[in-house]
Coordinates of C-alpha atoms and ligand atoms in Angstrom, one line a residue:
Chain R
M154 CA 82.8 237.7 58.5
K155 CA 82.8 234.0 59.1
K156 CA 84.1 231.7 56.4
Y157 CA 82.8 228.2 57.0
V158 CA 85.1 225.5 55.6
M159 CA 84.9 221.7 55.8
I160 CA 88.0 219.5 55.5
H161 CA 87.7 215.7 54.7
D162 CA 90.9 213.9 55.7
E163 CA 90.9 210.9 53.4
N164 CA 93.6 209.2 55.5
L165 CA 91.3 209.0 58.5
C166 CA 88.2 208.1 56.5
I167 CA 87.2 204.4 56.6
G168 CA 84.3 204.6 54.2
C169 CA 81.7 203.6 56.9
Q170 CA 79.0 205.9 55.4
A171 CA 77.9 207.1 58.8
C172 CA 78.1 210.7 57.5
S173 CA 75.8 209.8 54.6
V174 CA 73.3 208.2 56.8
A175 CA 73.4 211.0 59.3
C176 CA 72.8 213.5 56.5
R177 CA 69.8 211.6 55.2
N178 CA 68.4 211.4 58.7
E179 CA 69.0 215.1 59.5
N180 CA 67.8 216.5 56.2
D181 CA 65.0 213.9 55.5
T182 CA 66.4 213.1 52.1
S183 CA 64.1 211.3 49.7
D184 CA 64.8 207.8 48.7
G185 CA 67.0 207.3 45.7
V186 CA 68.8 210.6 45.8
Y187 CA 71.8 211.8 47.9
R188 CA 73.2 215.0 49.2
L189 CA 76.3 213.2 50.2
Q190 CA 78.0 210.0 49.2
V191 CA 81.5 208.6 50.1
H192 CA 82.7 206.7 47.1
A193 CA 85.3 203.9 47.4
E194 CA 87.8 203.8 44.6
M195 CA 90.3 200.9 44.4
K196 CA 93.6 201.8 42.8
G197 CA 96.8 200.1 41.9
V198 CA 97.9 196.7 40.7
F199 CA 97.6 193.6 42.9
P200 CA 99.2 193.2 45.5
N201 CA 99.9 196.9 45.7
L202 CA 96.3 198.0 46.1
K203 CA 94.8 200.9 48.0
T204 CA 91.3 202.2 48.5
N205 CA 90.6 205.9 48.4
F206 CA 87.4 207.2 50.0
L207 CA 86.2 210.2 48.2
R208 CA 83.5 212.5 49.5
H209 CA 81.0 213.5 46.9
S210 CA 78.8 216.5 47.8
C211 CA 78.5 220.3 47.3
V212 CA 81.8 221.9 47.8
M213 CA 80.3 225.4 48.5
C214 CA 82.0 227.3 45.7
E215 CA 82.9 230.9 46.5
N216 CA 82.3 231.6 42.8
A217 CA 79.4 229.3 42.4
P218 CA 78.3 228.5 38.8
C219 CA 74.9 227.3 40.1
V220 CA 74.2 230.7 41.6
E221 CA 75.4 232.5 38.5
V222 CA 73.0 230.6 36.1
C223 CA 69.9 230.6 38.3
P224 CA 67.3 232.8 36.6
T225 CA 65.3 233.6 39.7
K226 CA 68.1 233.9 42.2
A227 CA 66.5 231.0 44.0
S228 CA 70.1 229.7 44.3
F229 CA 71.9 232.2 46.4
Q230 CA 74.8 232.7 48.8
T231 CA 74.5 233.8 52.4
D232 CA 76.8 236.4 53.8
E233 CA 79.0 233.6 55.2
G234 CA 79.3 232.2 51.7
I235 CA 77.0 229.3 52.1
V236 CA 75.2 228.4 48.9
L237 CA 71.5 227.8 49.7
L238 CA 68.2 227.5 47.8
D239 CA 65.0 229.4 48.3
E240 CA 62.4 226.8 47.3
S241 CA 59.6 229.2 47.2
I242 CA 61.0 231.0 44.1
C243 CA 62.7 228.0 42.4
V244 CA 60.9 227.0 39.2
S245 CA 62.9 223.8 39.0
C246 CA 64.4 224.6 35.6
K247 CA 67.4 222.4 36.5
Y248 CA 69.8 224.9 35.0
C249 CA 71.8 224.8 38.2
V250 CA 72.0 221.0 38.2
L251 CA 73.6 221.1 34.8
A252 CA 75.9 224.0 35.7
C253 CA 77.4 222.5 38.8
P254 CA 80.8 221.1 37.9
Y255 CA 80.8 218.9 40.9
D256 CA 77.5 217.0 40.2
A257 CA 76.3 218.0 43.6
R258 CA 72.7 218.8 42.8
Y259 CA 69.7 216.6 42.1
V260 CA 65.9 217.0 41.6
D261 CA 63.9 215.7 44.6
P262 CA 61.7 213.0 43.2
I263 CA 58.8 214.0 45.4
T264 CA 58.8 217.8 45.8
K265 CA 60.6 218.5 42.5
N266 CA 62.7 221.0 44.4
I267 CA 66.5 221.0 43.9
G268 CA 68.5 219.3 46.6
K269 CA 72.1 219.5 47.7
C270 CA 74.3 219.7 50.7
T271 CA 73.8 222.9 52.7
F272 CA 76.5 222.3 55.3
C273 CA 73.3 221.9 57.5
F274 CA 73.4 225.7 57.7
T275 CA 69.8 226.6 58.6
N276 CA 69.1 223.6 60.7
R277 CA 72.3 223.4 62.7
V278 CA 75.2 225.7 61.9
A279 CA 73.2 228.9 62.3
G280 CA 72.4 227.8 65.8
G281 CA 76.0 227.1 66.7
E282 CA 76.1 223.4 66.1
Q283 CA 78.2 221.3 63.7
P284 CA 76.8 219.7 60.5
A285 CA 75.3 216.3 61.1
C286 CA 78.0 214.4 59.1
V287 CA 80.8 216.0 61.1
T288 CA 79.2 215.1 64.4
V289 CA 78.9 211.4 63.7
C290 CA 82.2 210.7 62.0
P291 CA 83.8 208.0 64.2
T292 CA 87.4 208.7 63.1
D293 CA 87.1 212.5 63.1
A294 CA 87.9 212.6 59.4
L295 CA 85.7 215.6 59.0
T296 CA 86.5 219.0 60.5
F297 CA 84.2 222.0 60.1
G298 CA 84.4 225.6 61.3
D299 CA 85.4 229.2 60.6
A300 CA 88.6 229.4 58.7
N301 CA 88.9 233.1 59.6
D302 CA 89.1 232.2 63.2
Y303 CA 92.8 231.2 63.7
N304 CA 92.0 229.3 66.8
S305 CA 89.3 227.1 65.3
E306 CA 89.8 223.4 64.8
V307 CA 89.5 223.7 61.1
S308 CA 92.2 226.4 60.9
K309 CA 94.6 224.1 62.6
V310 CA 93.9 221.3 60.2
I311 CA 94.4 223.7 57.3
A312 CA 97.7 224.9 58.8
T313 CA 99.1 221.5 59.4
N314 CA 98.1 219.7 56.2
S315 CA 98.3 220.3 52.5
I316 CA 94.7 220.7 51.4
K317 CA 93.4 219.8 47.9
Y318 CA 90.5 221.8 46.6
P319 CA 88.8 219.9 43.8
K320 CA 88.9 221.2 40.2
S321 CA 90.7 224.3 41.3
E322 CA 91.4 225.0 37.6
L323 CA 87.8 226.1 37.2
G324 CA 88.3 229.0 39.6
T325 CA 85.2 228.1 41.6
K326 CA 87.1 228.3 45.0
P327 CA 85.5 225.5 46.9
K328 CA 85.2 225.6 50.7
L329 CA 85.2 221.8 51.0
G330 CA 88.8 220.7 50.9
F331 CA 90.5 217.3 51.1
V332 CA 93.6 215.9 52.6
E333 CA 94.6 213.3 50.1
N334 CA 95.0 209.6 51.0
K335 CA 98.7 208.6 51.5
K336 CA 97.9 205.2 53.0
G337 CA 97.8 201.8 51.4
G338 CA 99.8 200.3 48.5
R339 CA 101.8 202.5 46.2
Y340 CA 100.9 202.6 42.6
E341 CA 102.3 205.8 41.3
Chain H
M100 CA 73.2 199.8 41.4
N101 CA 74.2 198.3 44.6
N102 CA 77.2 200.3 45.8
M103 CA 77.9 200.6 49.5
W104 CA 77.3 204.3 49.0
G105 CA 74.0 203.9 47.2
S106 CA 72.5 204.6 43.8
M107 CA 74.5 206.6 41.2
E108 CA 71.4 207.3 39.2
Q109 CA 71.2 211.1 39.9
F110 CA 74.7 211.6 38.4
S111 CA 73.7 210.3 34.9
H112 CA 70.2 211.5 34.7
I113 CA 69.1 213.5 31.7
Y114 CA 68.0 216.8 33.3
W115 CA 67.0 218.5 30.1
P116 CA 65.1 216.0 28.0
W117 CA 63.2 216.1 24.7
P118 CA 60.9 219.0 25.4
I119 CA 64.0 221.2 25.6
A120 CA 65.3 219.8 22.3
I121 CA 61.9 220.6 20.6
Y122 CA 61.8 224.0 22.3
L123 CA 65.2 224.9 20.9
F124 CA 64.1 223.7 17.5
L125 CA 60.9 225.7 17.6
A126 CA 62.5 228.8 18.9
G127 CA 65.1 228.7 16.0
L128 CA 62.3 227.9 13.5
S129 CA 60.2 230.8 14.7
A130 CA 63.1 233.2 14.6
G131 CA 64.1 231.9 11.1
A132 CA 60.5 232.2 9.8
I133 CA 60.2 235.8 11.0
M134 CA 63.6 236.7 9.6
I135 CA 62.6 235.3 6.2
A136 CA 59.2 237.0 6.2
L137 CA 60.9 240.3 6.8
L138 CA 63.7 239.8 4.3
V139 CA 61.2 238.9 1.6
K140 CA 59.0 241.8 2.5
W141 CA 61.8 244.2 2.4
N142 CA 63.2 242.9 -0.9
K143 CA 59.8 243.1 -2.5
H144 CA 59.4 246.7 -1.3
E145 CA 62.7 247.6 -3.0
D146 CA 61.9 245.7 -6.2
N147 CA 58.5 247.2 -6.1
T148 CA 57.0 244.0 -7.4
N149 CA 53.2 243.6 -7.4
S150 CA 52.5 241.2 -4.5
I151 CA 54.1 242.7 -1.5
W152 CA 51.9 240.5 0.8
D153 CA 53.3 237.5 -0.9
A154 CA 52.8 234.0 0.5
M155 CA 56.2 233.8 2.2
V156 CA 55.5 236.9 4.3
K157 CA 52.2 235.5 5.4
A158 CA 53.7 232.1 6.0
G159 CA 56.4 233.6 8.2
A160 CA 54.1 235.9 10.0
I161 CA 51.9 233.0 11.1
T162 CA 54.6 230.4 11.7
G163 CA 56.7 232.7 13.9
P164 CA 54.3 233.4 16.7
I165 CA 52.7 229.9 16.6
A166 CA 56.1 228.1 16.8
I167 CA 57.4 230.2 19.6
S168 CA 54.1 229.8 21.6
V169 CA 54.2 226.0 21.3
G170 CA 57.9 226.1 22.2
L171 CA 57.3 228.2 25.3
L172 CA 54.5 225.9 26.4
L173 CA 56.9 222.9 26.2
L174 CA 59.5 224.9 28.1
I175 CA 57.0 225.6 30.9
V176 CA 55.7 222.0 31.0
D177 CA 59.2 220.7 31.4
L178 CA 59.9 222.8 34.5
G179 CA 59.9 220.7 37.6
K180 CA 57.3 223.1 39.0
P181 CA 55.4 224.3 35.9
L182 CA 52.8 226.3 37.9
S183 CA 55.6 228.4 39.5
F184 CA 56.9 229.6 36.1
Y185 CA 55.7 233.2 36.8
W186 CA 58.7 233.6 39.1
L187 CA 60.8 233.7 35.9
M188 CA 59.1 237.0 35.1
L189 CA 59.2 238.5 38.6
K190 CA 62.7 237.7 39.7
Y191 CA 65.7 238.4 37.5
N192 CA 69.3 237.5 37.6
F193 CA 71.1 239.5 34.9
V194 CA 74.1 237.3 34.7
S195 CA 71.9 234.3 33.9
V196 CA 71.5 233.5 30.2
M197 CA 68.1 232.1 31.1
T198 CA 66.9 235.5 32.5
L199 CA 68.2 237.3 29.4
G200 CA 66.3 234.8 27.3
V201 CA 63.1 235.3 29.2
L202 CA 63.4 239.1 28.7
I203 CA 64.0 238.7 25.0
L204 CA 61.1 236.3 24.6
C205 CA 58.8 238.6 26.6
V206 CA 59.3 241.2 24.0
Y207 CA 59.8 239.0 20.9
T208 CA 56.6 236.9 21.4
P209 CA 54.1 239.8 21.6
I210 CA 55.8 241.7 18.8
S211 CA 55.6 238.6 16.6
F212 CA 51.9 238.4 17.2
L213 CA 51.6 242.1 16.5
F214 CA 53.4 241.5 13.2
A215 CA 51.0 238.7 12.3
M216 CA 48.1 241.0 13.0
I217 CA 49.5 243.7 10.8
I218 CA 50.0 241.3 8.0
F219 CA 46.7 239.6 8.3
E220 CA 44.7 242.8 9.0
K221 CA 42.3 242.2 6.1
E222 CA 41.8 238.5 6.8
I223 CA 41.0 239.2 10.4
E224 CA 38.4 241.8 9.6
N225 CA 36.8 239.6 7.0
S226 CA 36.7 236.4 9.0
K227 CA 33.7 235.5 11.1
L228 CA 35.7 233.9 13.8
L229 CA 38.3 236.6 14.3
S230 CA 36.4 239.7 13.4
F231 CA 36.0 240.4 17.1
L232 CA 39.6 241.4 16.9
S233 CA 39.0 244.1 14.4
P234 CA 38.9 247.0 16.9
I235 CA 42.5 246.0 17.8
T236 CA 43.6 245.8 14.2
K237 CA 42.0 249.2 13.6
F238 CA 43.9 250.5 16.6
I239 CA 47.2 249.1 15.3
R240 CA 46.4 250.6 11.9
S241 CA 46.4 254.1 13.4
F242 CA 50.1 253.5 14.2
A243 CA 50.9 252.4 10.7
H244 CA 53.6 255.0 10.3
L245 CA 55.6 253.0 13.0
A246 CA 55.2 249.7 11.2
K247 CA 58.7 249.9 9.7
Y248 CA 60.3 250.3 13.2
V249 CA 58.3 247.3 14.5
E250 CA 59.8 245.3 11.7
Y251 CA 63.4 246.4 12.4
I252 CA 63.0 245.7 16.1
L253 CA 61.4 242.3 15.3
M254 CA 64.4 241.4 13.1
I255 CA 66.9 242.2 15.8
L256 CA 64.9 240.2 18.3
A257 CA 64.6 237.3 16.0
I258 CA 68.3 237.1 15.7
C259 CA 68.7 237.4 19.4
V260 CA 66.2 234.6 20.0
A261 CA 68.0 232.2 17.6
M262 CA 71.3 232.9 19.2
Y263 CA 70.3 233.0 22.8
T264 CA 69.3 229.4 22.6
G265 CA 72.9 228.6 21.8
F266 CA 74.2 230.8 24.6
L267 CA 71.8 229.1 27.0
L268 CA 73.6 225.8 26.5
S269 CA 77.1 227.2 26.0
A270 CA 77.0 228.7 29.5
I271 CA 77.3 225.2 30.9
Q272 CA 81.0 224.9 31.5
K273 CA 80.8 221.3 32.6
L274 CA 79.5 219.9 29.3
P275 CA 82.2 220.2 26.6
L276 CA 79.7 219.7 23.7
W277 CA 77.7 222.7 24.9
N278 CA 80.5 224.9 26.3
T279 CA 81.6 226.2 22.9
P280 CA 81.1 229.7 21.3
I281 CA 80.2 228.0 18.0
L282 CA 76.8 226.8 19.4
P283 CA 75.0 230.2 19.1
L284 CA 76.2 230.5 15.5
L285 CA 75.3 226.9 14.7
F286 CA 71.8 227.5 16.1
L287 CA 71.4 230.7 14.2
V288 CA 72.3 229.2 10.9
S289 CA 70.3 226.1 11.3
G290 CA 67.3 228.0 12.8
F291 CA 67.4 230.2 9.7
S292 CA 67.5 227.2 7.4
S293 CA 64.5 225.5 9.2
G294 CA 62.6 228.8 9.1
I295 CA 62.9 228.9 5.3
A296 CA 61.8 225.3 5.0
A297 CA 58.8 225.9 7.3
N298 CA 57.8 229.0 5.4
I299 CA 57.9 227.3 2.1
L300 CA 55.8 224.4 3.4
V301 CA 53.3 226.7 5.1
G302 CA 53.2 228.9 2.1
M303 CA 52.5 226.0 -0.2
A304 CA 49.9 224.5 2.1
F305 CA 47.8 227.6 2.9
F306 CA 48.7 230.5 0.7
K307 CA 48.8 228.9 -2.7
G308 CA 46.8 231.7 -4.3
S309 CA 49.5 234.2 -3.8
L310 CA 52.4 231.8 -4.2
N311 CA 55.3 233.2 -6.1
K312 CA 57.6 230.8 -8.0
D313 CA 60.4 233.2 -7.9
S314 CA 60.3 233.6 -4.2
I315 CA 60.3 229.9 -3.6
K316 CA 63.3 229.6 -5.9
Y317 CA 65.0 232.5 -4.2
L318 CA 64.4 230.9 -0.8
L319 CA 65.5 227.5 -1.8
V320 CA 68.8 228.9 -3.0
L321 CA 69.1 230.9 0.2
D322 CA 68.5 227.7 2.2
L323 CA 71.1 225.9 0.2
R324 CA 73.6 228.6 1.1
A325 CA 72.6 228.3 4.8
I326 CA 73.2 224.5 4.7
M327 CA 76.5 225.0 3.0
F328 CA 77.4 227.4 5.7
E329 CA 76.4 224.9 8.4
I330 CA 79.0 222.4 7.2
P331 CA 82.1 224.5 8.1
V332 CA 80.3 225.5 11.4
L333 CA 79.8 221.9 12.3
I334 CA 83.4 221.1 11.4
M335 CA 84.6 224.0 13.5
L336 CA 82.5 222.7 16.5
F337 CA 84.3 219.3 16.4
L338 CA 87.7 220.7 15.5
G339 CA 87.4 223.1 18.4
L340 CA 86.7 220.2 20.7
H341 CA 89.6 218.3 19.2
F342 CA 92.1 221.1 19.7
A343 CA 90.8 221.8 23.2
G344 CA 92.2 218.4 24.0
G345 CA 91.6 216.3 27.1
Q346 CA 88.1 215.9 28.3
A347 CA 86.6 218.0 25.5
A348 CA 88.4 216.1 22.7
E349 CA 87.2 212.8 24.3
A350 CA 83.6 214.1 24.6
G351 CA 83.6 215.0 20.9
V352 CA 84.8 211.5 19.9
Q353 CA 82.3 209.9 22.3
A354 CA 79.5 211.9 20.7
I355 CA 80.1 211.0 17.1
T356 CA 80.8 207.4 17.9
H357 CA 78.0 206.9 20.4
P358 CA 75.7 204.0 19.3
T359 CA 72.5 206.1 19.4
Y360 CA 73.6 209.7 19.2
G361 CA 76.4 209.0 16.8
M362 CA 73.9 207.4 14.5
M363 CA 71.6 210.4 15.0
F364 CA 74.4 212.7 14.0
W365 CA 75.7 210.8 10.9
I366 CA 72.3 209.7 9.6
G367 CA 70.0 212.4 10.9
V368 CA 72.1 215.5 10.8
V369 CA 74.6 214.9 8.1
A370 CA 73.0 212.5 5.7
I371 CA 69.3 213.6 5.9
G372 CA 69.7 217.2 7.0
I373 CA 72.8 218.3 4.9
V374 CA 73.7 215.8 2.2
S375 CA 70.3 215.0 0.8
P376 CA 69.1 218.6 0.4
I377 CA 72.3 219.3 -1.4
V378 CA 71.8 216.3 -3.7
I379 CA 68.2 217.3 -4.4
A380 CA 69.2 220.8 -5.1
A381 CA 72.0 219.7 -7.4
T382 CA 69.9 217.2 -9.3
A383 CA 66.1 217.4 -9.2
L384 CA 65.8 221.2 -8.7
K385 CA 68.6 222.2 -10.9
N386 CA 67.5 224.1 -14.1
H387 CA 64.1 222.3 -13.8
A388 CA 60.8 223.9 -13.3
Y389 CA 60.4 223.7 -9.5
R390 CA 58.3 220.6 -9.0
P391 CA 56.3 220.6 -5.8
V392 CA 57.2 217.0 -4.8
Y393 CA 60.9 217.8 -4.7
I394 CA 60.3 221.1 -3.0
V395 CA 58.2 219.5 -0.3
L396 CA 60.6 216.6 0.1
N397 CA 63.6 219.0 0.4
C398 CA 61.9 221.1 3.0
F399 CA 60.9 218.0 5.1
L400 CA 64.4 216.7 5.0
I401 CA 65.8 220.0 6.1
L402 CA 63.4 220.2 9.0
I403 CA 64.2 216.6 10.1
G404 CA 67.9 217.4 10.0
V405 CA 67.5 220.5 12.2
V406 CA 65.3 218.8 14.8
L407 CA 67.8 215.9 15.0
L408 CA 70.7 218.4 15.4
R409 CA 68.9 219.8 18.4
F410 CA 68.3 216.4 19.9
F411 CA 71.9 215.4 19.2
I412 CA 73.3 218.5 20.9
V413 CA 70.9 218.3 23.9
Y414 CA 71.3 214.5 24.6
A415 CA 74.8 213.8 23.5
G416 CA 75.9 217.0 25.3
Q417 CA 74.6 215.6 28.6
I418 CA 75.7 212.1 28.1
C419 CA 79.1 212.3 26.3
T420 CA 81.1 214.4 28.8
G421 CA 84.5 212.9 28.0
L422 CA 84.8 211.2 31.4
Ligands
SF4_793 S1 79.5 222.5 44.3 FE1 77.8 222.8 42.8 S2 76.0 223.1 44.0 FE2 77.8 223.4 45.4 S3 78.2 225.6 45.3 FE3 79.5 224.7 43.8 S4 78.3 224.8 41.8 FE4 76.9 225.1 43.5
SF4_794 S1 66.2 224.9 39.3 FE1 65.7 226.5 40.8 S2 67.6 226.9 41.9 FE2 68.1 225.8 40.0 S3 68.6 227.4 38.5 FE3 66.4 226.8 38.2 S4 65.3 228.3 39.5 FE4 67.4 228.4 40.1

């Protein structure tokens, strides 16, 4: 079985927001809401400053709280572990939005459906393509692929870097991991 | 906001707004009213006092189904897609508290109506408007020997309804103010207390004829006990947050010092909902003949306190996250 994983290397990320724009374009995201943002966070004391670029999106939990609370099973997991939404049976109770520890979900202001990052599963990945954000990243900060395939790009990135999985204390087992920023001023 | 990455609005939005707070209030009130009606009814049976169908039983039997119906209506209206609500009854996820709640309510609500029809059997048959229902009441009558079981089941369901509303919120791990095992208990106790207050008010307003001074007194004393019990439960809630430390402790402090919700807590929940009924009970109602003004005032204060407790938990829970 495939296990799709995405790694965001914060050392390579320059905060250009190309991924965010590509995502909006690919998924036709409504105005005012976001499946994906890259936040810039300035740290340290002058002159030892550094800027971290942090990706904010669904992390594709293996043990997903959003799936657990959904009363109609509109939020579900595919065999590959991708968390998706069946809009036809979602009542938009917003329970999943509140349950997601990563603030990854929102209510679409127009359709009232729940939106979030899908790893572009239905529109791209299922057809063998890469997610839109990954394809446009100019610095190749994003890597996506099957972690169970040892020859895949993403397996190599995981093998050669120390990967941080956010809020691992919650036991949600994210499939979006990060290589933490080591560049810029030191402040620790 | 004008960040390079765009608006942050979606991260601080209140996803469960006031209709949910009112729904939680009405569900607790409905369950409380039913519990009281049954308790009074059972006690009267044992004492074998004259008026078994006393005002409190009637008040509870009518308040219970109406309150839960209005609450459910609000719940549906608050869905992003209200017209698709029927999926909640067709698709189930047994690990979701919301599904469990739907199932409980699907049984509780009709049985609460059934209970009302049993209690108001005579009134329904004598009324011009409702007499068309009399074949149904006659049909129900033929199962009279089962009435006691209906009451037992209804009692258990009422307790479940009052508590599930607490579990509904406490399942949300992300929000420290919600994610506490105290919440179901707090909602049960305060729901019970609001049910008493509502029953007394409804009883005084509509069933004066069969009003029983003793039962009002009995209920007010019971309510006072419930309120007294609410105090340690509330303290446990905040102590729990405090000892959990970190984000949870911070969230607790934020909530009770928040300019709006902190005020709502101290003035609404504590001063109006807890302290003032105790003061009234200790002064105006003590050893006196139970004067209607004070009884009514007392009941209103209790209801206000319980509504504001729900608002406080719902809103402060979503806003004060300790981050
Ligand atoms: S990050 Fe949130 S939306 Fe994504 S799978 Fe986890 S809980 Fe669900
Ligand atoms: S909003 Fe939709 S997807 Fe989310 S929990 Fe409710 S029914 Fe499930």
